[in-house]
Amino acid sequence: MHDDDRSLRDQLRGADPARDLAPLPPTWLDHRMEQIMTDTTTPSVPARSARRTWIPIAGVAAALAIGAAIAVPLAIGGTPTVEPLALPEGGGLASGSCLTVDAAGLLAQEQAFAARVLTVEGDIVTFEVTERFAGDVADRITVPQVDELTTSTDFSLEPFAAGDSYLVTATDGTISACGLSGPDTPELRALFVEAFGG
Amino acid sequence: MTDAVREQRFRTIAELVVEPVRRYLARRTDAATADEVLNETLLVCWRRLDEVPAGDEAVPWAIVVARNLLANAQRAERRRTRLVGKIIALDPPESVVEYTLDGGDPIAVRDALTRLRRDDAELLRLWAWDGLESPQLATVLGISANAAAIRLHRAKARLKTELMKSAPPAGHVEAEEGSTDARR
């Protein structure tokens, strides 16, 4: 190293904030090493590149697991659990108007889930539950079809359509209306994610 | 690698890197964060033992780990303190280690460092404070040894220029920051 460099390095070292840092106590490292080697049940983790490879695989595996959770019970002949829910009486509009739907309103509900309409037979709608956000929710949900005559005048629920997906909340075995349940739109889903964390 | 060999290797590496990493952190963050990141760095050394380079090269490798962990900790801290960011900016916390005034003017040197580009200043800190030479600097910065040597050479020249600007003429009192004149 040139003298110039040595002088510069010495000058910089004079400004080193750790210049007077006392050494660690001799036992500190021994204790810490013992702790690490004792506490760590998995002594090695994959290298970063390997972890990156596993992320998409884990994602696919998770997606398959979710699909399997729905499909396997049916494919192997297991009987899906079914829970009937009621529609709100009188359209759920005792006060005559609906409050603005927000995350707090959703959080107050006992059950929250996403579901797709499997069938509409007569006045019975059968949903297949695809996501559970809150509460115990069966594999399938049955509800009476919304009466079109009362839908437009009494409350906010539209008739359910076969094949369509919905975000649904319920309390005391009754579907919550006033915007707390409805088609799976980005707006309602954003509120569900805000309330239940996706 | 048997458990006994593995443990012995970890001990060797931990003893080699613990003080350089501890000092690296003490120079760049508060005591509590430094302690936390030092512990995490040792844990990463254990978990990624097979990746740790042999010999002295373990030190820059561990410094890279510590630097990344510190950056993560500081990002998390920034998120937590975003609302009081202005207060912190107006009233920065004191360094946990006091400067000493013997052997030159550390305040002037530190001021000169703050006037350099951030990358140049960090390169010089790694060189002078952390004691890394060009090949180790290259490891820490993720560049070639040649590029590290060139950047270090330029950074030294820039620091010398800044120190010349702030140095008071012989026999005069200290110059004010940002000025080449001794005004008092």
Short mmCIF file of C-alpha atoms in Angstrom, two decimals:
data_model
loop_
_atom_site.label_atom_id
_atom_site.label_comp_id
_atom_site.label_asym_id
_atom_site.label_seq_id
_atom_site.Cartn_x
_atom_site.Cartn_y
_atom_site.Cartn_z
CA MET A 1 0.00 0.00 0.00
CA HIS A 2 1.29 3.49 -0.83
CA ASP A 3 2.05 5.81 2.07
CA ASP A 4 -0.74 8.05 0.81
CA ASP A 5 -3.20 5.20 1.07
CA ARG A 6 -1.94 4.18 4.48
CA SER A 7 -2.35 7.73 5.72
CA LEU A 8 -5.85 7.94 4.28
CA ARG A 9 -6.80 4.62 5.84
CA ASP A 10 -5.45 5.75 9.21
CA GLN A 11 -7.45 8.96 8.96
CA LEU A 12 -10.61 7.01 8.19
CA ARG A 13 -9.94 4.59 11.02
CA GLY A 14 -9.71 7.53 13.39
CA ALA A 15 -13.37 8.17 12.55
CA ASP A 16 -14.43 4.54 12.94
CA PRO A 17 -17.44 4.45 15.29
CA ALA A 18 -16.51 0.90 16.35
CA ARG A 19 -12.91 1.79 17.07
CA ASP A 20 -13.35 1.55 20.82
CA LEU A 21 -15.96 -1.19 20.80
CA ALA A 22 -14.96 -3.64 23.50
CA PRO A 23 -14.58 -7.26 22.42
CA LEU A 24 -17.41 -9.66 23.20
CA PRO A 25 -17.16 -11.53 26.48
CA PRO A 26 -15.29 -14.79 25.81
CA THR A 27 -18.31 -16.94 26.71
CA TRP A 28 -20.81 -15.06 24.53
CA LEU A 29 -20.01 -16.87 21.31
CA ASP A 30 -19.84 -20.29 22.97
CA HIS A 31 -23.30 -19.82 24.41
CA ARG A 32 -24.70 -18.52 21.17
CA MET A 33 -23.23 -21.38 19.12
CA GLU A 34 -24.59 -23.96 21.53
CA GLN A 35 -27.99 -22.31 21.37
CA ILE A 36 -28.02 -22.29 17.57
CA MET A 37 -26.90 -25.90 17.23
CA THR A 38 -29.31 -27.11 19.92
CA ASP A 39 -32.36 -25.09 18.94
CA THR A 40 -32.16 -25.58 15.21
CA THR A 41 -33.99 -28.74 14.37
CA THR A 42 -33.33 -28.32 10.66
CA PRO A 43 -29.57 -27.84 10.39
CA SER A 44 -29.62 -26.80 6.77
CA VAL A 45 -31.93 -25.02 4.39
CA PRO A 46 -31.83 -25.15 0.60
CA ALA A 47 -29.73 -22.57 -1.19
CA ARG A 48 -31.54 -19.45 -2.33
CA SER A 49 -31.72 -20.61 -5.94
CA ALA A 50 -33.25 -23.87 -4.80
CA ARG A 51 -35.81 -22.02 -2.71
CA ARG A 52 -36.79 -19.93 -5.71
CA THR A 53 -37.36 -23.11 -7.69
CA TRP A 54 -39.59 -24.43 -4.96
CA ILE A 55 -41.82 -21.38 -4.73
CA PRO A 56 -43.75 -22.01 -7.99
CA ILE A 57 -43.83 -25.72 -7.25
CA ALA A 58 -45.27 -25.00 -3.83
CA GLY A 59 -47.83 -22.71 -5.46
CA VAL A 60 -48.91 -25.41 -7.89
CA ALA A 61 -49.02 -27.93 -5.06
CA ALA A 62 -51.19 -25.60 -3.00
CA ALA A 63 -53.54 -25.07 -5.94
CA LEU A 64 -53.76 -28.82 -6.48
CA ALA A 65 -54.45 -29.35 -2.79
CA ILE A 66 -57.29 -26.82 -2.88
CA GLY A 67 -58.72 -28.47 -5.98
CA ALA A 68 -58.33 -31.88 -4.43
CA ALA A 69 -60.07 -30.73 -1.28
CA ILE A 70 -63.12 -30.05 -3.38
CA ALA A 71 -62.85 -32.80 -5.97
CA VAL A 72 -61.49 -35.76 -4.06
CA PRO A 73 -64.39 -36.27 -1.64
CA LEU A 74 -66.71 -36.34 -4.64
CA ALA A 75 -64.46 -38.48 -6.82
CA ILE A 76 -63.95 -41.13 -4.17
CA GLY A 77 -67.64 -41.24 -3.45
CA GLY A 78 -67.48 -39.40 -0.11
CA THR A 79 -70.57 -37.52 0.83
CA PRO A 80 -70.04 -33.76 0.96
CA THR A 81 -71.45 -32.07 4.02
CA VAL A 82 -74.47 -29.90 3.30
CA GLU A 83 -75.80 -27.02 5.35
CA PRO A 84 -79.06 -25.28 4.63
CA LEU A 85 -79.18 -21.53 5.07
CA ALA A 86 -82.26 -19.33 5.06
CA LEU A 87 -82.93 -16.09 3.28
CA PRO A 88 -83.61 -13.07 5.46
CA GLU A 89 -87.30 -12.68 6.20
CA GLY A 90 -89.02 -9.60 4.91
CA GLY A 91 -86.05 -8.87 2.74
CA GLY A 92 -83.84 -7.96 5.70
CA LEU A 93 -84.83 -4.36 5.49
CA ALA A 94 -86.47 -3.76 8.82
CA SER A 95 -85.00 -0.29 8.95
CA GLY A 96 -85.94 0.43 5.38
CA SER A 97 -82.40 1.09 4.18
CA CYS A 98 -79.01 -0.57 4.03
CA LEU A 99 -75.86 0.72 5.64
CA THR A 100 -72.77 1.04 3.45
CA VAL A 101 -70.98 -2.29 3.31
CA ASP A 102 -67.59 -2.21 4.94
CA ALA A 103 -65.02 -4.60 6.39
CA ALA A 104 -66.36 -4.12 9.92
CA GLY A 105 -69.84 -5.11 8.77
CA LEU A 106 -68.44 -8.25 7.16
CA LEU A 107 -66.38 -9.10 10.23
CA ALA A 108 -69.52 -9.07 12.36
CA GLN A 109 -70.89 -12.05 10.40
CA GLU A 110 -70.58 -15.58 11.75
CA GLN A 111 -69.86 -17.25 8.44
CA ALA A 112 -68.20 -15.95 5.32
CA PHE A 113 -67.34 -17.94 2.23
CA ALA A 114 -67.05 -17.96 -1.54
CA ALA A 115 -69.24 -20.42 -3.42
CA ARG A 116 -70.32 -21.34 -6.92
CA VAL A 117 -73.88 -22.28 -7.77
CA LEU A 118 -73.93 -25.96 -8.74
CA THR A 119 -77.63 -26.30 -9.43
CA VAL A 120 -80.87 -24.40 -9.26
CA GLU A 121 -83.61 -26.99 -8.92
CA GLY A 122 -87.06 -25.61 -8.40
CA ASP A 123 -86.66 -23.04 -5.67
CA ILE A 124 -83.59 -24.65 -4.10
CA VAL A 125 -80.16 -23.34 -4.95
CA THR A 126 -77.14 -25.56 -4.17
CA PHE A 127 -73.75 -23.91 -3.74
CA GLU A 128 -70.39 -25.61 -3.77
CA VAL A 129 -68.12 -23.80 -1.29
CA THR A 130 -64.79 -22.84 -2.85
CA GLU A 131 -63.23 -20.67 -0.12
CA ARG A 132 -63.85 -20.27 3.57
CA PHE A 133 -63.18 -16.88 5.18
CA ALA A 134 -64.89 -17.22 8.56
CA GLY A 135 -66.82 -19.72 10.65
CA ASP A 136 -67.50 -23.41 10.04
CA VAL A 137 -68.82 -23.80 6.54
CA ALA A 138 -70.02 -27.09 5.02
CA ASP A 139 -68.89 -28.40 1.61
CA ARG A 140 -72.19 -27.40 0.11
CA ILE A 141 -74.84 -24.87 1.02
CA THR A 142 -78.47 -24.93 0.05
CA VAL A 143 -80.67 -21.84 0.13
CA PRO A 144 -84.12 -21.02 -1.19
CA GLN A 145 -83.98 -19.18 -4.49
CA VAL A 146 -84.51 -15.48 -4.18
CA ASP A 147 -88.01 -14.46 -5.21
CA GLU A 148 -87.69 -12.14 -8.17
CA LEU A 149 -90.82 -10.27 -7.23
CA THR A 150 -89.52 -9.37 -3.80
CA THR A 151 -85.94 -8.92 -4.94
CA SER A 152 -86.59 -5.64 -6.68
CA THR A 153 -88.79 -4.20 -3.98
CA ASP A 154 -87.63 -5.71 -0.70
CA PHE A 155 -83.95 -6.41 -0.52
CA SER A 156 -80.62 -6.38 -2.21
CA LEU A 157 -80.20 -10.05 -3.15
CA GLU A 158 -80.62 -10.98 -6.77
CA PRO A 159 -81.72 -14.48 -7.83
CA PHE A 160 -78.78 -16.87 -7.90
CA ALA A 161 -77.71 -18.11 -11.32
CA ALA A 162 -76.28 -21.58 -11.97
CA GLY A 163 -72.53 -21.51 -12.60
CA ASP A 164 -72.07 -18.05 -11.09
CA SER A 165 -69.77 -17.40 -8.12
CA TYR A 166 -70.81 -15.48 -5.03
CA LEU A 167 -69.33 -14.13 -1.83
CA VAL A 168 -71.70 -14.95 0.99
CA THR A 169 -71.97 -14.06 4.66
CA ALA A 170 -74.46 -15.52 7.12
CA THR A 171 -75.40 -15.19 10.75
CA ASP A 172 -77.74 -17.41 12.77
CA GLY A 173 -78.20 -19.68 9.75
CA THR A 174 -79.49 -16.81 7.62
CA ILE A 175 -77.78 -15.26 4.66
CA SER A 176 -76.99 -11.60 5.24
CA ALA A 177 -78.31 -9.22 2.63
CA CYS A 178 -77.87 -5.49 2.23
CA GLY A 179 -74.72 -5.98 0.15
CA LEU A 180 -73.06 -8.30 2.68
CA SER A 181 -73.59 -11.13 0.18
CA GLY A 182 -73.54 -10.87 -3.57
CA PRO A 183 -71.84 -11.78 -6.82
CA ASP A 184 -68.06 -12.31 -6.56
CA THR A 185 -67.08 -8.88 -7.88
CA PRO A 186 -63.64 -7.30 -7.43
CA GLU A 187 -65.22 -4.67 -5.19
CA LEU A 188 -66.88 -7.12 -2.79
CA ARG A 189 -63.84 -9.42 -2.86
CA ALA A 190 -61.60 -6.50 -1.91
CA LEU A 191 -63.81 -5.91 1.14
CA PHE A 192 -63.68 -9.62 2.02
CA VAL A 193 -59.90 -9.55 1.75
CA GLU A 194 -59.79 -6.41 3.89
CA ALA A 195 -62.03 -8.01 6.51
CA PHE A 196 -60.71 -11.55 6.53
CA GLY A 197 -57.25 -11.16 5.06
CA GLY A 198 -57.96 -13.17 1.90
CA MET B 1 -20.64 -34.21 6.67
CA THR B 2 -21.09 -35.82 10.09
CA ASP B 3 -22.66 -33.85 12.90
CA ALA B 4 -19.33 -33.56 14.72
CA VAL B 5 -17.53 -32.29 11.60
CA ARG B 6 -20.38 -29.94 10.91
CA GLU B 7 -20.30 -28.51 14.41
CA GLN B 8 -16.54 -28.07 14.30
CA ARG B 9 -16.79 -26.27 10.96
CA PHE B 10 -19.48 -23.97 12.34
CA ARG B 11 -17.34 -23.15 15.39
CA THR B 12 -14.37 -22.30 13.17
CA ILE B 13 -16.48 -20.06 10.94
CA ALA B 14 -18.34 -18.39 13.81
CA GLU B 15 -15.10 -17.55 15.61
CA LEU B 16 -13.70 -16.10 12.40
CA VAL B 17 -16.66 -13.94 11.42
CA VAL B 18 -18.25 -12.89 14.70
CA GLU B 19 -16.08 -9.84 15.47
CA PRO B 20 -15.86 -8.48 11.90
CA VAL B 21 -19.64 -8.83 11.48
CA ARG B 22 -20.32 -7.37 14.92
CA ARG B 23 -18.15 -4.35 14.13
CA TYR B 24 -19.64 -4.00 10.66
CA LEU B 25 -23.08 -3.78 12.29
CA ALA B 26 -21.99 -1.51 15.17
CA ARG B 27 -20.81 0.99 12.55
CA ARG B 28 -24.11 1.06 10.74
CA THR B 29 -26.98 0.64 13.18
CA ASP B 30 -28.09 0.88 16.80
CA ALA B 31 -26.96 -1.62 19.43
CA ALA B 32 -30.24 -3.56 19.66
CA THR B 33 -30.55 -4.02 15.90
CA ALA B 34 -26.85 -4.90 15.64
CA ASP B 35 -27.28 -7.60 18.28
CA GLU B 36 -30.35 -9.01 16.58
CA VAL B 37 -28.78 -9.06 13.12
CA LEU B 38 -25.55 -10.59 14.47
CA ASN B 39 -27.55 -13.46 15.95
CA GLU B 40 -29.43 -13.92 12.69
CA THR B 41 -26.21 -13.88 10.70
CA LEU B 42 -24.71 -16.65 12.83
CA LEU B 43 -27.90 -18.64 12.42
CA VAL B 44 -27.69 -18.26 8.63
CA CYS B 45 -24.05 -19.40 8.75
CA TRP B 46 -25.19 -22.55 10.53
CA ARG B 47 -28.12 -23.20 8.25
CA ARG B 48 -26.15 -22.55 5.06
CA LEU B 49 -22.92 -24.05 6.33
CA ASP B 50 -22.25 -25.84 3.06
CA GLU B 51 -22.25 -22.52 1.18
CA VAL B 52 -19.88 -20.63 3.47
CA PRO B 53 -16.52 -20.22 1.67
CA ALA B 54 -13.45 -21.63 3.35
CA GLY B 55 -10.87 -19.52 5.14
CA ASP B 56 -10.87 -15.74 5.26
CA GLU B 57 -13.38 -15.57 2.42
CA ALA B 58 -16.01 -16.47 5.03
CA VAL B 59 -15.79 -12.90 6.39
CA PRO B 60 -17.02 -11.02 3.29
CA TRP B 61 -19.61 -13.79 2.76
CA ALA B 62 -20.93 -13.26 6.28
CA ILE B 63 -20.86 -9.48 5.82
CA VAL B 64 -23.08 -9.85 2.75
CA VAL B 65 -25.52 -11.90 4.84
CA ALA B 66 -25.43 -9.30 7.62
CA ARG B 67 -25.90 -6.46 5.15
CA ASN B 68 -28.98 -8.11 3.62
CA LEU B 69 -30.46 -8.91 7.03
CA LEU B 70 -29.79 -5.35 8.18
CA ALA B 71 -31.46 -3.95 5.06
CA ASN B 72 -34.51 -6.10 5.80
CA ALA B 73 -34.56 -4.97 9.43
CA GLN B 74 -34.25 -1.34 8.39
CA ARG B 75 -37.03 -1.68 5.82
CA ALA B 76 -39.27 -3.15 8.52
CA GLU B 77 -38.28 -0.39 10.91
CA ARG B 78 -38.99 2.27 8.28
CA ARG B 79 -42.47 0.85 7.82
CA ARG B 80 -43.05 0.94 11.59
CA THR B 81 -41.79 4.46 12.02
CA ARG B 82 -43.13 6.02 8.84
CA LEU B 83 -45.46 8.27 10.81
CA VAL B 84 -42.69 9.64 12.98
CA GLY B 85 -40.11 9.74 10.22
CA LYS B 86 -39.89 13.50 10.24
CA ILE B 87 -39.20 13.60 13.96
CA ILE B 88 -36.39 11.08 13.59
CA ALA B 89 -34.94 13.03 10.70
CA LEU B 90 -34.87 16.18 12.81
CA ASP B 91 -33.49 14.44 15.85
CA PRO B 92 -31.35 11.50 14.73
CA PRO B 93 -30.34 8.99 17.41
CA GLU B 94 -26.82 9.27 18.73
CA SER B 95 -24.32 6.68 17.63
CA VAL B 96 -23.96 3.99 20.27
CA VAL B 97 -20.20 4.27 20.05
CA GLU B 98 -18.54 7.55 20.94
CA TYR B 99 -15.99 9.06 18.62
CA THR B 100 -12.54 9.66 19.96
CA LEU B 101 -10.76 12.84 19.15
CA ASP B 102 -7.19 11.64 19.25
CA GLY B 103 -5.21 10.90 16.10
CA GLY B 104 -6.68 13.47 13.69
CA ASP B 105 -10.11 14.99 13.27
CA PRO B 106 -12.68 12.20 12.95
CA ILE B 107 -15.52 14.68 12.61
CA ALA B 108 -13.93 16.26 9.53
CA VAL B 109 -13.34 12.81 8.05
CA ARG B 110 -16.90 11.79 8.75
CA ASP B 111 -18.18 15.03 7.23
CA ALA B 112 -16.06 14.42 4.16
CA LEU B 113 -17.54 10.92 3.86
CA THR B 114 -21.06 12.31 3.97
CA ARG B 115 -20.25 14.59 1.05
CA LEU B 116 -19.22 11.66 -1.13
CA ARG B 117 -21.61 9.60 -3.22
CA ARG B 118 -23.18 6.94 -1.03
CA ASP B 119 -21.51 4.09 -2.93
CA ASP B 120 -18.08 5.70 -2.66
CA ALA B 121 -18.49 6.32 1.06
CA GLU B 122 -19.59 2.75 1.72
CA LEU B 123 -16.69 1.40 -0.32
CA LEU B 124 -14.27 3.44 1.77
CA ARG B 125 -15.91 2.35 5.03
CA LEU B 126 -15.64 -1.29 3.97
CA TRP B 127 -12.00 -0.74 3.05
CA ALA B 128 -10.84 1.25 6.07
CA TRP B 129 -13.24 0.30 8.87
CA ASP B 130 -14.03 -3.30 7.94
CA GLY B 131 -10.52 -3.93 6.63
CA LEU B 132 -11.53 -5.45 3.30
CA GLU B 133 -9.20 -5.43 0.29
CA SER B 134 -10.29 -5.40 -3.36
CA PRO B 135 -11.12 -9.13 -3.70
CA GLN B 136 -13.26 -9.07 -0.53
CA LEU B 137 -14.83 -5.77 -1.55
CA ALA B 138 -15.74 -7.44 -4.82
CA THR B 139 -17.48 -10.25 -2.93
CA VAL B 140 -19.45 -7.86 -0.75
CA LEU B 141 -20.44 -5.59 -3.63
CA GLY B 142 -21.05 -8.37 -6.13
CA ILE B 143 -18.65 -6.95 -8.73
CA SER B 144 -15.32 -8.11 -10.19
CA ALA B 145 -12.13 -7.62 -8.20
CA ASN B 146 -10.82 -5.38 -10.96
CA ALA B 147 -13.91 -3.20 -10.86
CA ALA B 148 -13.68 -3.02 -7.07
CA ALA B 149 -10.04 -1.92 -7.28
CA ILE B 150 -10.87 0.81 -9.80
CA ARG B 151 -13.85 2.07 -7.81
CA LEU B 152 -11.80 2.06 -4.62
CA HIS B 153 -9.02 4.04 -6.28
CA ARG B 154 -11.51 6.65 -7.49
CA ALA B 155 -13.27 6.81 -4.13
CA LYS B 156 -9.95 7.43 -2.36
CA ALA B 157 -9.17 10.25 -4.75
CA ARG B 158 -12.58 11.84 -4.17
CA LEU B 159 -12.19 11.57 -0.40
CA LYS B 160 -8.76 13.17 -0.55
CA THR B 161 -10.24 16.03 -2.53
CA GLU B 162 -13.00 16.48 0.04
CA LEU B 163 -10.51 16.37 2.92
CA MET B 164 -8.37 18.98 1.17
CA LYS B 165 -11.43 21.22 0.86
CA SER B 166 -12.25 20.97 4.55
CA ALA B 167 -8.70 21.07 5.92
CA PRO B 168 -7.97 24.38 7.67
CA PRO B 169 -4.86 26.20 6.55
CA ALA B 170 -1.97 25.65 8.94
CA GLY B 171 -2.17 27.89 12.00
CA HIS B 172 -5.83 28.70 11.46
CA VAL B 173 -8.93 27.58 13.28
CA GLU B 174 -11.16 24.98 11.69
CA ALA B 175 -13.04 25.79 8.51
CA GLU B 176 -16.80 25.74 8.39
CA GLU B 177 -18.43 22.85 6.58
CA GLY B 178 -18.77 23.32 2.85
CA SER B 179 -16.33 26.22 2.77
CA THR B 180 -12.68 26.46 1.83
CA ASP B 181 -12.22 29.66 3.78
CA ALA B 182 -11.27 30.02 7.40
CA ARG B 183 -13.69 32.75 8.36
CA ARG B 184 -12.87 33.19 12.01
#
